[in-house]
PDB file of C-alpha atoms and ligand atoms in Angstrom:
ATOM      1  CA  UNK A  15      19.703  -0.497 -12.879  1.00  0.00           C
ATOM      2  CA  UNK A  16      18.447  -2.993 -10.408  1.00  0.00           C
ATOM      3  CA  UNK A  17      19.986  -6.158 -10.300  1.00  0.00           C
ATOM      4  CA  UNK A  18      16.967  -7.930  -8.921  1.00  0.00           C
ATOM      5  CA  UNK A  19      15.842 -11.191 -10.894  1.00  0.00           C
ATOM      6  CA  UNK A  20      12.268 -11.711 -10.149  1.00  0.00           C
ATOM      7  CA  UNK A  21      10.802 -15.232  -9.774  1.00  0.00           C
ATOM      8  CA  UNK A  22       7.759 -15.348 -12.204  1.00  0.00           C
ATOM      9  CA  UNK A  23       5.390 -17.164  -9.979  1.00  0.00           C
ATOM     10  CA  UNK A  24       2.445 -15.317  -8.734  1.00  0.00           C
ATOM     11  CA  UNK A  25       2.657 -14.361  -5.122  1.00  0.00           C
ATOM     12  CA  UNK A  26       0.034 -15.729  -2.692  1.00  0.00           C
ATOM     13  CA  UNK A  27      -1.056 -15.852   0.778  1.00  0.00           C
ATOM     14  CA  UNK A  28       0.970 -19.146   1.404  1.00  0.00           C
ATOM     15  CA  UNK A  29       4.028 -17.409  -0.532  1.00  0.00           C
ATOM     16  CA  UNK A  30       3.757 -14.738   1.816  1.00  0.00           C
ATOM     17  CA  UNK A  31       3.936 -16.862   5.007  1.00  0.00           C
ATOM     18  CA  UNK A  32       6.708 -18.968   3.592  1.00  0.00           C
ATOM     19  CA  UNK A  33       8.831 -15.801   3.148  1.00  0.00           C
ATOM     20  CA  UNK A  34       8.106 -14.815   6.600  1.00  0.00           C
ATOM     21  CA  UNK A  35       9.092 -18.479   7.519  1.00  0.00           C
ATOM     22  CA  UNK A  36      12.188 -18.321   5.729  1.00  0.00           C
ATOM     23  CA  UNK A  37      13.127 -14.522   6.818  1.00  0.00           C
ATOM     24  CA  UNK A  38      13.003 -13.390   3.175  1.00  0.00           C
ATOM     25  CA  UNK A  39      12.181  -9.572   3.642  1.00  0.00           C
ATOM     26  CA  UNK A  40       9.083  -8.848   1.786  1.00  0.00           C
ATOM     27  CA  UNK A  41       8.683  -5.682  -0.788  1.00  0.00           C
ATOM     28  CA  UNK A  42       5.549  -3.830  -0.594  1.00  0.00           C
ATOM     29  CA  UNK A  43       4.959  -0.426  -2.938  1.00  0.00           C
ATOM     30  CA  UNK A  44       1.680   1.575  -4.025  1.00  0.00           C
ATOM     31  CA  UNK A  45       0.309   1.457  -7.134  1.00  0.00           C
ATOM     32  CA  UNK A  46      -2.825   2.927  -8.213  1.00  0.00           C
ATOM     33  CA  UNK A  47      -2.850   2.580 -12.211  1.00  0.00           C
ATOM     34  CA  UNK A  48      -2.061   0.028 -14.752  1.00  0.00           C
ATOM     35  CA  UNK A  49       1.317   1.338 -16.123  1.00  0.00           C
ATOM     36  CA  UNK A  50       2.677   2.104 -12.759  1.00  0.00           C
ATOM     37  CA  UNK A  51       1.539  -1.380 -11.767  1.00  0.00           C
ATOM     38  CA  UNK A  52       3.254  -3.058 -15.046  1.00  0.00           C
ATOM     39  CA  UNK A  53       6.851  -1.481 -14.170  1.00  0.00           C
ATOM     40  CA  UNK A  54       6.660  -2.442 -10.315  1.00  0.00           C
ATOM     41  CA  UNK A  55       5.467  -5.766 -11.226  1.00  0.00           C
ATOM     42  CA  UNK A  56       8.250  -6.468 -14.032  1.00  0.00           C
ATOM     43  CA  UNK A  57      10.767  -5.304 -11.397  1.00  0.00           C
ATOM     44  CA  UNK A  58       9.920  -8.117  -9.357  1.00  0.00           C
ATOM     45  CA  UNK A  59       7.872  -6.294  -6.265  1.00  0.00           C
ATOM     46  CA  UNK A  60       6.068  -8.824  -4.108  1.00  0.00           C
ATOM     47  CA  UNK A  61       2.786  -6.675  -3.234  1.00  0.00           C
ATOM     48  CA  UNK A  62       1.280  -3.845  -4.973  1.00  0.00           C
ATOM     49  CA  UNK A  63      -0.902  -2.043  -2.717  1.00  0.00           C
ATOM     50  CA  UNK A  64      -3.876  -0.035  -3.962  1.00  0.00           C
ATOM     51  CA  UNK A  65      -3.660   2.073  -1.234  1.00  0.00           C
ATOM     52  CA  UNK A  66      -6.628   4.702  -0.160  1.00  0.00           C
ATOM     53  CA  UNK A  67      -3.266   7.057  -0.329  1.00  0.00           C
ATOM     54  CA  UNK A  68      -4.702   7.544  -4.111  1.00  0.00           C
ATOM     55  CA  UNK A  69      -6.933  10.128  -2.663  1.00  0.00           C
ATOM     56  CA  UNK A  70      -3.589  12.185  -1.649  1.00  0.00           C
ATOM     57  CA  UNK A  71      -1.432  11.106  -4.484  1.00  0.00           C
ATOM     58  CA  UNK A  72      -4.097  10.869  -7.405  1.00  0.00           C
ATOM     59  CA  UNK A  73      -6.615  13.145  -6.491  1.00  0.00           C
ATOM     60  CA  UNK A  74      -4.838  15.743  -4.205  1.00  0.00           C
ATOM     61  CA  UNK A  75      -7.071  15.230  -1.215  1.00  0.00           C
ATOM     62  CA  UNK A  76      -5.320  16.485   2.024  1.00  0.00           C
ATOM     63  CA  UNK A  77      -6.698  13.574   3.651  1.00  0.00           C
ATOM     64  CA  UNK A  78      -7.523   9.772   2.501  1.00  0.00           C
ATOM     65  CA  UNK A  79     -11.187  10.220   3.681  1.00  0.00           C
ATOM     66  CA  UNK A  80     -13.003  11.308   0.622  1.00  0.00           C
ATOM     67  CA  UNK A  81     -12.172   8.372  -1.904  1.00  0.00           C
ATOM     68  CA  UNK A  82     -15.267   6.214  -2.504  1.00  0.00           C
ATOM     69  CA  UNK A  83     -15.494   2.665  -2.697  1.00  0.00           C
ATOM     70  CA  UNK A  84     -15.955   2.978  -6.440  1.00  0.00           C
ATOM     71  CA  UNK A  85     -12.785   4.990  -6.960  1.00  0.00           C
ATOM     72  CA  UNK A  86     -11.193   2.275  -5.003  1.00  0.00           C
ATOM     73  CA  UNK A  87     -12.613  -0.423  -7.199  1.00  0.00           C
ATOM     74  CA  UNK A  88     -11.610   1.725 -10.457  1.00  0.00           C
ATOM     75  CA  UNK A  89      -7.848   2.054  -9.068  1.00  0.00           C
ATOM     76  CA  UNK A  90      -7.768  -1.575  -8.195  1.00  0.00           C
ATOM     77  CA  UNK A  91      -9.018  -3.241 -11.320  1.00  0.00           C
ATOM     78  CA  UNK A  92      -6.260  -0.858 -13.165  1.00  0.00           C
ATOM     79  CA  UNK A  93      -3.270  -2.357 -11.016  1.00  0.00           C
ATOM     80  CA  UNK A  94      -4.689  -6.048 -11.338  1.00  0.00           C
ATOM     81  CA  UNK A  95      -4.762  -5.945 -15.193  1.00  0.00           C
ATOM     82  CA  UNK A  96      -0.912  -4.538 -14.769  1.00  0.00           C
ATOM     83  CA  UNK A  97       0.186  -7.172 -12.266  1.00  0.00           C
ATOM     84  CA  UNK A  98       1.024 -10.822 -13.361  1.00  0.00           C
ATOM     85  CA  UNK A  99       3.245 -11.872 -10.306  1.00  0.00           C
ATOM     86  CA  UNK A 100       2.657  -9.448  -7.647  1.00  0.00           C
ATOM     87  CA  UNK A 101      -0.094  -9.866  -4.568  1.00  0.00           C
ATOM     88  CA  UNK A 102      -2.491  -7.083  -4.983  1.00  0.00           C
ATOM     89  CA  UNK A 103      -3.900  -5.684  -1.922  1.00  0.00           C
ATOM     90  CA  UNK A 104      -6.863  -3.193  -2.076  1.00  0.00           C
ATOM     91  CA  UNK A 105      -7.575  -0.710   0.728  1.00  0.00           C
ATOM     92  CA  UNK A 106     -10.959  -0.549   1.992  1.00  0.00           C
ATOM     93  CA  UNK A 107     -12.113   3.081   2.138  1.00  0.00           C
ATOM     94  CA  UNK A 108     -13.386   5.011   5.062  1.00  0.00           C
ATOM     95  CA  UNK A 109     -17.041   4.324   5.541  1.00  0.00           C
ATOM     96  CA  UNK A 110     -17.085   1.191   3.479  1.00  0.00           C
ATOM     97  CA  UNK A 111     -16.448  -1.182   6.472  1.00  0.00           C
ATOM     98  CA  UNK A 112     -17.009   0.689   9.826  1.00  0.00           C
ATOM     99  CA  UNK A 113     -20.743   1.149   9.636  1.00  0.00           C
ATOM    100  CA  UNK A 114     -21.819  -2.480   9.923  1.00  0.00           C
ATOM    101  CA  UNK A 115     -20.192  -6.254   9.393  1.00  0.00           C
ATOM    102  CA  UNK A 116     -22.920  -6.328   6.359  1.00  0.00           C
ATOM    103  CA  UNK A 117     -21.642  -3.229   4.779  1.00  0.00           C
ATOM    104  CA  UNK A 118     -17.870  -4.505   5.322  1.00  0.00           C
ATOM    105  CA  UNK A 119     -18.623  -7.737   3.916  1.00  0.00           C
ATOM    106  CA  UNK A 120     -20.494  -6.377   0.764  1.00  0.00           C
ATOM    107  CA  UNK A 121     -18.014  -3.671   0.223  1.00  0.00           C
ATOM    108  CA  UNK A 122     -14.868  -6.455   0.503  1.00  0.00           C
ATOM    109  CA  UNK A 123     -16.990  -8.736  -1.897  1.00  0.00           C
ATOM    110  CA  UNK A 124     -17.530  -5.878  -4.298  1.00  0.00           C
ATOM    111  CA  UNK A 125     -13.773  -5.308  -4.308  1.00  0.00           C
ATOM    112  CA  UNK A 126     -12.873  -9.089  -4.742  1.00  0.00           C
ATOM    113  CA  UNK A 127     -15.412  -9.595  -7.436  1.00  0.00           C
ATOM    114  CA  UNK A 128     -14.768  -6.281  -9.295  1.00  0.00           C
ATOM    115  CA  UNK A 129     -10.923  -5.892  -9.116  1.00  0.00           C
ATOM    116  CA  UNK A 130      -9.764  -9.267  -9.151  1.00  0.00           C
ATOM    117  CA  UNK A 131      -7.352  -8.359  -6.346  1.00  0.00           C
ATOM    118  CA  UNK A 132      -5.728 -10.999  -3.945  1.00  0.00           C
ATOM    119  CA  UNK A 133      -6.828  -9.249  -0.654  1.00  0.00           C
ATOM    120  CA  UNK A 134      -8.477  -6.291   1.064  1.00  0.00           C
ATOM    121  CA  UNK A 135      -7.001  -4.324   3.563  1.00  0.00           C
ATOM    122  CA  UNK A 136      -8.595  -2.285   6.405  1.00  0.00           C
ATOM    123  CA  UNK A 137      -7.291   0.041   9.272  1.00  0.00           C
ATOM    124  CA  UNK A 138      -8.147  -0.712  13.390  1.00  0.00           C
ATOM    125  CA  UNK A 139      -7.896  -3.003  16.096  1.00  0.00           C
ATOM    126  CA  UNK A 140     -10.489  -4.845  18.628  1.00  0.00           C
ATOM    127  CA  UNK A 141     -13.368  -3.227  17.216  1.00  0.00           C
ATOM    128  CA  UNK A 142     -13.091  -4.880  13.827  1.00  0.00           C
ATOM    129  CA  UNK A 143     -12.090  -8.341  15.106  1.00  0.00           C
ATOM    130  CA  UNK A 144     -15.249  -9.832  14.237  1.00  0.00           C
ATOM    131  CA  UNK A 145     -15.711  -7.846  10.984  1.00  0.00           C
ATOM    132  CA  UNK A 146     -12.398  -9.545   9.902  1.00  0.00           C
ATOM    133  CA  UNK A 147     -13.307 -12.691  11.061  1.00  0.00           C
ATOM    134  CA  UNK A 148     -16.600 -12.829   9.054  1.00  0.00           C
ATOM    135  CA  UNK A 149     -14.637 -11.726   5.791  1.00  0.00           C
ATOM    136  CA  UNK A 150     -12.028 -14.113   6.422  1.00  0.00           C
ATOM    137  CA  UNK A 151     -15.138 -16.831   6.907  1.00  0.00           C
ATOM    138  CA  UNK A 152     -16.403 -15.757   3.285  1.00  0.00           C
ATOM    139  CA  UNK A 153     -12.981 -16.574   2.109  1.00  0.00           C
ATOM    140  CA  UNK A 154     -11.541 -13.095   1.716  1.00  0.00           C
ATOM    141  CA  UNK A 155      -7.765 -12.532   2.697  1.00  0.00           C
ATOM    142  CA  UNK A 156      -7.682  -9.627   5.141  1.00  0.00           C
ATOM    143  CA  UNK A 157      -4.489  -7.266   5.816  1.00  0.00           C
ATOM    144  CA  UNK A 158      -4.523  -5.408   9.131  1.00  0.00           C
ATOM    145  CA  UNK A 159      -3.057  -2.152   9.653  1.00  0.00           C
ATOM    146  CA  UNK A 160      -2.128  -0.593  13.110  1.00  0.00           C
ATOM    147  CA  UNK A 161      -0.084   2.562  14.441  1.00  0.00           C
ATOM    148  CA  UNK A 162      -0.765   5.491  12.463  1.00  0.00           C
ATOM    149  CA  UNK A 163      -3.978   4.877  10.516  1.00  0.00           C
ATOM    150  CA  UNK A 164      -4.658   7.830   8.383  1.00  0.00           C
ATOM    151  CA  UNK A 165      -8.379   7.258   8.036  1.00  0.00           C
ATOM    152  CA  UNK A 166      -8.554   8.163  11.990  1.00  0.00           C
ATOM    153  CA  UNK A 167      -6.395  11.690  11.394  1.00  0.00           C
ATOM    154  CA  UNK A 168      -8.509  13.782  12.966  1.00  0.00           C
ATOM    155  CA  UNK A 169      -9.122  11.564  16.309  1.00  0.00           C
ATOM    156  CA  UNK A 170      -5.258  11.303  16.333  1.00  0.00           C
ATOM    157  CA  UNK A 171      -4.882  14.796  15.859  1.00  0.00           C
ATOM    158  CA  UNK A 172      -2.240  14.386  12.925  1.00  0.00           C
ATOM    159  CA  UNK A 173      -0.111  12.056  11.320  1.00  0.00           C
ATOM    160  CA  UNK A 174       2.865  11.669  14.184  1.00  0.00           C
ATOM    161  CA  UNK A 175       4.655   8.674  15.672  1.00  0.00           C
ATOM    162  CA  UNK A 176       2.178   6.131  17.474  1.00  0.00           C
ATOM    163  CA  UNK A 177       2.532   3.536  20.342  1.00  0.00           C
ATOM    164  CA  UNK A 178       5.578   5.542  21.785  1.00  0.00           C
ATOM    165  CA  UNK A 179       4.716   5.064  25.660  1.00  0.00           C
ATOM    166  CA  UNK A 180       4.584   1.696  27.459  1.00  0.00           C
ATOM    167  CA  UNK A 181       0.959   1.253  27.618  1.00  0.00           C
ATOM    168  CA  UNK A 182       0.161   2.115  23.943  1.00  0.00           C
ATOM    169  CA  UNK A 183       2.733   0.055  22.758  1.00  0.00           C
ATOM    170  CA  UNK A 184       1.453  -2.733  24.681  1.00  0.00           C
ATOM    171  CA  UNK A 185      -2.269  -1.963  23.532  1.00  0.00           C
ATOM    172  CA  UNK A 186      -0.859  -2.260  19.973  1.00  0.00           C
ATOM    173  CA  UNK A 187       1.005  -5.423  20.845  1.00  0.00           C
ATOM    174  CA  UNK A 188      -2.405  -6.862  21.704  1.00  0.00           C
ATOM    175  CA  UNK A 189      -4.407  -5.772  19.140  1.00  0.00           C
ATOM    176  CA  UNK A 190      -1.523  -7.070  16.669  1.00  0.00           C
ATOM    177  CA  UNK A 191      -2.201 -10.444  18.672  1.00  0.00           C
ATOM    178  CA  UNK A 192      -5.973 -10.162  17.934  1.00  0.00           C
ATOM    179  CA  UNK A 193      -5.954  -9.438  14.496  1.00  0.00           C
ATOM    180  CA  UNK A 194      -3.806 -12.506  13.623  1.00  0.00           C
ATOM    181  CA  UNK A 195      -6.427 -14.513  15.793  1.00  0.00           C
ATOM    182  CA  UNK A 196      -8.959 -13.069  13.837  1.00  0.00           C
ATOM    183  CA  UNK A 197      -7.345 -14.511  10.731  1.00  0.00           C
ATOM    184  CA  UNK A 198      -5.672 -11.897   9.058  1.00  0.00           C
ATOM    185  CA  UNK A 199      -2.904 -12.825   6.441  1.00  0.00           C
ATOM    186  CA  UNK A 200      -0.814 -10.124   7.021  1.00  0.00           C
ATOM    187  CA  UNK A 201      -0.014  -6.758   9.177  1.00  0.00           C
ATOM    188  CA  UNK A 202       0.882  -3.104   8.154  1.00  0.00           C
ATOM    189  CA  UNK A 203       2.505  -1.244  10.898  1.00  0.00           C
ATOM    190  CA  UNK A 204       2.679   2.547  10.315  1.00  0.00           C
ATOM    191  CA  UNK A 205       4.956   4.858  12.101  1.00  0.00           C
ATOM    192  CA  UNK A 206       5.530   3.429  15.398  1.00  0.00           C
ATOM    193  CA  UNK A 207       8.934   2.896  17.089  1.00  0.00           C
ATOM    194  CA  UNK A 208      11.156   0.159  15.710  1.00  0.00           C
ATOM    195  CA  UNK A 209      11.340  -1.469  19.161  1.00  0.00           C
ATOM    196  CA  UNK A 210       7.714  -1.591  19.363  1.00  0.00           C
ATOM    197  CA  UNK A 211       7.421  -2.877  15.587  1.00  0.00           C
ATOM    198  CA  UNK A 212       9.930  -5.350  16.294  1.00  0.00           C
ATOM    199  CA  UNK A 213       8.155  -7.072  19.091  1.00  0.00           C
ATOM    200  CA  UNK A 214       5.246  -7.430  17.081  1.00  0.00           C
ATOM    201  CA  UNK A 215       6.799  -8.917  14.046  1.00  0.00           C
ATOM    202  CA  UNK A 216       8.487 -11.346  16.281  1.00  0.00           C
ATOM    203  CA  UNK A 217       5.694 -12.680  18.465  1.00  0.00           C
ATOM    204  CA  UNK A 218       3.128 -12.866  14.983  1.00  0.00           C
ATOM    205  CA  UNK A 219       3.340 -15.750  12.559  1.00  0.00           C
ATOM    206  CA  UNK A 220       1.879 -13.636   9.802  1.00  0.00           C
ATOM    207  CA  UNK A 221       4.019 -11.324   7.967  1.00  0.00           C
ATOM    208  CA  UNK A 222       4.433  -7.750   9.281  1.00  0.00           C
ATOM    209  CA  UNK A 223       4.940  -4.818   6.891  1.00  0.00           C
ATOM    210  CA  UNK A 224       6.381  -1.669   7.905  1.00  0.00           C
ATOM    211  CA  UNK A 225       6.316   2.130   6.799  1.00  0.00           C
ATOM    212  CA  UNK A 226       8.235   4.273   9.311  1.00  0.00           C
ATOM    213  CA  UNK A 227       8.700   1.136  11.351  1.00  0.00           C
ATOM    214  CA  UNK A 228      12.234   0.336  11.302  1.00  0.00           C
ATOM    215  CA  UNK A 229      13.915  -2.904  10.118  1.00  0.00           C
ATOM    216  CA  UNK A 230      13.001  -5.667  12.449  1.00  0.00           C
ATOM    217  CA  UNK A 231       9.872  -6.336  10.709  1.00  0.00           C
ATOM    218  CA  UNK A 232       9.210  -8.983   7.744  1.00  0.00           C
ATOM    219  CA  UNK A 233       8.894  -6.301   4.976  1.00  0.00           C
ATOM    220  CA  UNK A 234       8.525  -2.675   3.919  1.00  0.00           C
ATOM    221  CA  UNK A 235       6.115  -0.473   2.031  1.00  0.00           C
ATOM    222  CA  UNK A 236       6.369   3.156   0.901  1.00  0.00           C
ATOM    223  CA  UNK A 237       4.429   5.266  -1.641  1.00  0.00           C
ATOM    224  CA  UNK A 238       5.803   4.958  -4.843  1.00  0.00           C
ATOM    225  CA  UNK A 239       5.422   8.438  -5.803  1.00  0.00           C
ATOM    226  CA  UNK A 240       7.374   9.356  -2.901  1.00  0.00           C
ATOM    227  CA  UNK A 241       9.989   6.570  -2.901  1.00  0.00           C
ATOM    228  CA  UNK A 242      10.716   7.788  -6.723  1.00  0.00           C
ATOM    229  CA  UNK A 243      11.080  11.451  -5.955  1.00  0.00           C
ATOM    230  CA  UNK A 244       8.016  12.634  -7.514  1.00  0.00           C
ATOM    231  CA  UNK A 245       6.543  14.627  -4.584  1.00  0.00           C
ATOM    232  CA  UNK A 246       8.907  16.759  -2.730  1.00  0.00           C
ATOM    233  CA  UNK A 247       6.440  18.453  -0.539  1.00  0.00           C
ATOM    234  CA  UNK A 248       6.621  15.481   1.931  1.00  0.00           C
ATOM    235  CA  UNK A 249       9.723  14.294   3.564  1.00  0.00           C
ATOM    236  CA  UNK A 250       9.443  12.517   6.697  1.00  0.00           C
ATOM    237  CA  UNK A 251      12.344  10.707   8.484  1.00  0.00           C
ATOM    238  CA  UNK A 252      11.331   7.266   7.293  1.00  0.00           C
ATOM    239  CA  UNK A 253      11.479   8.171   3.319  1.00  0.00           C
ATOM    240  CA  UNK A 254      14.178   7.408   1.171  1.00  0.00           C
ATOM    241  CA  UNK A 255      13.944   8.648  -2.443  1.00  0.00           C
ATOM    242  CA  UNK A 256      15.567   5.727  -4.658  1.00  0.00           C
ATOM    243  CA  UNK A 257      15.158   8.249  -7.606  1.00  0.00           C
ATOM    244  CA  UNK A 258      14.399  11.979  -8.599  1.00  0.00           C
ATOM    245  CA  UNK A 259      11.735  11.196 -11.450  1.00  0.00           C
ATOM    246  CA  UNK A 260      10.159  14.728 -10.527  1.00  0.00           C
ATOM    247  CA  UNK A 261      13.378  16.396 -12.067  1.00  0.00           C
ATOM    248  CA  UNK A 262      13.638  13.605 -14.784  1.00  0.00           C
ATOM    249  CA  UNK A 263      10.012  14.523 -15.875  1.00  0.00           C
ATOM    250  CA  UNK A 264      10.188  17.948 -15.113  1.00  0.00           C
ATOM    251  CA  UNK A 265      13.439  18.208 -17.491  1.00  0.00           C
ATOM    252  CA  UNK A 266      11.929  16.061 -19.998  1.00  0.00           C
ATOM    253  CA  UNK A 267       8.786  18.142 -20.468  1.00  0.00           C
ATOM    254  CA  UNK A 268      10.801  21.378 -20.320  1.00  0.00           C
ATOM    255  CA  UNK A 269      13.119  19.956 -23.490  1.00  0.00           C
ATOM    256  CA  UNK A 270       9.589  19.047 -25.266  1.00  0.00           C
ATOM    257  CA  UNK A 271       8.542  22.620 -24.602  1.00  0.00           C
ATOM    258  CA  UNK A 272      11.751  24.176 -26.234  1.00  0.00           C
ATOM    259  CA  UNK A 273      11.527  21.740 -29.070  1.00  0.00           C
ATOM    260  CA  UNK A 274       7.911  22.464 -30.240  1.00  0.00           C
ATOM    261  CA  UNK A 275       8.499  26.384 -29.471  1.00  0.00           C
ATOM    262  CA  UNK A 276      11.477  26.231 -31.651  1.00  0.00           C
ATOM    263  CA  UNK A 277       9.898  23.906 -34.230  1.00  0.00           C
ATOM    264  CA  UNK A 278      12.903  21.300 -34.188  1.00  0.00           C
ATOM    265  CA  UNK A 279      10.063  18.661 -33.006  1.00  0.00           C
ATOM    266  CA  UNK A 280       8.542  16.784 -35.204  1.00  0.00           C
ATOM    267  CA  UNK A 281      11.561  16.746 -37.725  1.00  0.00           C
ATOM    268  CA  UNK A 282      11.084  15.340 -40.996  1.00  0.00           C
ATOM    269  CA  UNK A 283      11.880  11.554 -39.947  1.00  0.00           C
ATOM    270  CA  UNK A 284       8.948  12.022 -37.253  1.00  0.00           C
ATOM    271  CA  UNK A 285       6.597  12.981 -40.122  1.00  0.00           C
ATOM    272  CA  UNK A 286       4.628  11.398 -42.739  1.00  0.00           C
TER     273      UNK A 286
HETATM  274  O1  KIV B 394      -2.754   3.986   1.820  1.00  0.00           O
HETATM  275  C1  KIV B 394      -1.533   3.574   1.792  1.00  0.00           C
HETATM  276  O2  KIV B 394      -0.745   4.014   0.926  1.00  0.00           O
HETATM  277  C2  KIV B 394      -1.312   2.621   2.680  1.00  0.00           C
HETATM  278  C3  KIV B 394       0.189   2.558   3.176  1.00  0.00           C
HETATM  279  C4  KIV B 394       0.934   4.132   3.306  1.00  0.00           C
HETATM  280  C5  KIV B 394       0.828   1.927   3.819  1.00  0.00           C
HETATM  281  O3  KIV B 394      -1.997   2.217   3.806  1.00  0.00           O
END
């Protein structure tokens, strides 16, 4: 059982900035539904990410590309209803922000209005600076995402480590500075060498949240179903499983099946 006693005050962009300034690590996990959001929020998580990884985790797709704006809005609104304290970030899905700045703004406005989320997140660097400025100028907090950007998996050629070489690392560093200058309130760095991620986190004033980016960043994010041990087909080096809920669920369901088959459930005290 966790000993962490969460504060009850709602996490805001200002609180996240203060946590970075005070060097207090920021915790972030994905959530796609009300029940999980309530549990993670009650445990004291700082940020709930309604990731487009919902395409994989909730819908069984092999990439994040198929999930739609309407589906992200559905997941986002479920999570917001379950979150009292956590800052809720909703991913802008593939195709909802790349076509034009107008499309991006209208997608982001829909997410903010229809989910009640606190911020949106989008993937990519320099080509999005003016789009991000437009969203931020409209009052929408934006979280950036660099390194492994799963919406570009076909261009990247897989889900490997990014920014390995000097030139690629420098490019990522410059893009991170540009995202901060464009108005991002935080940045997710996925699957980059710890040294590269630390350099970025030390240079930026906004919080840098890592996944597979080492311990020198300002916070960590994982996919909840992965860190809870509900998915065993995926074991990247950066993933620590903090529980084995998959085994627990299968054991409990096995017990239920046995009890129903042998007619020991429901008992007299469980009947009307
Ligand atoms: O969609 C997602 O879950 C994400 C995290 C892996 C950062 O973007």
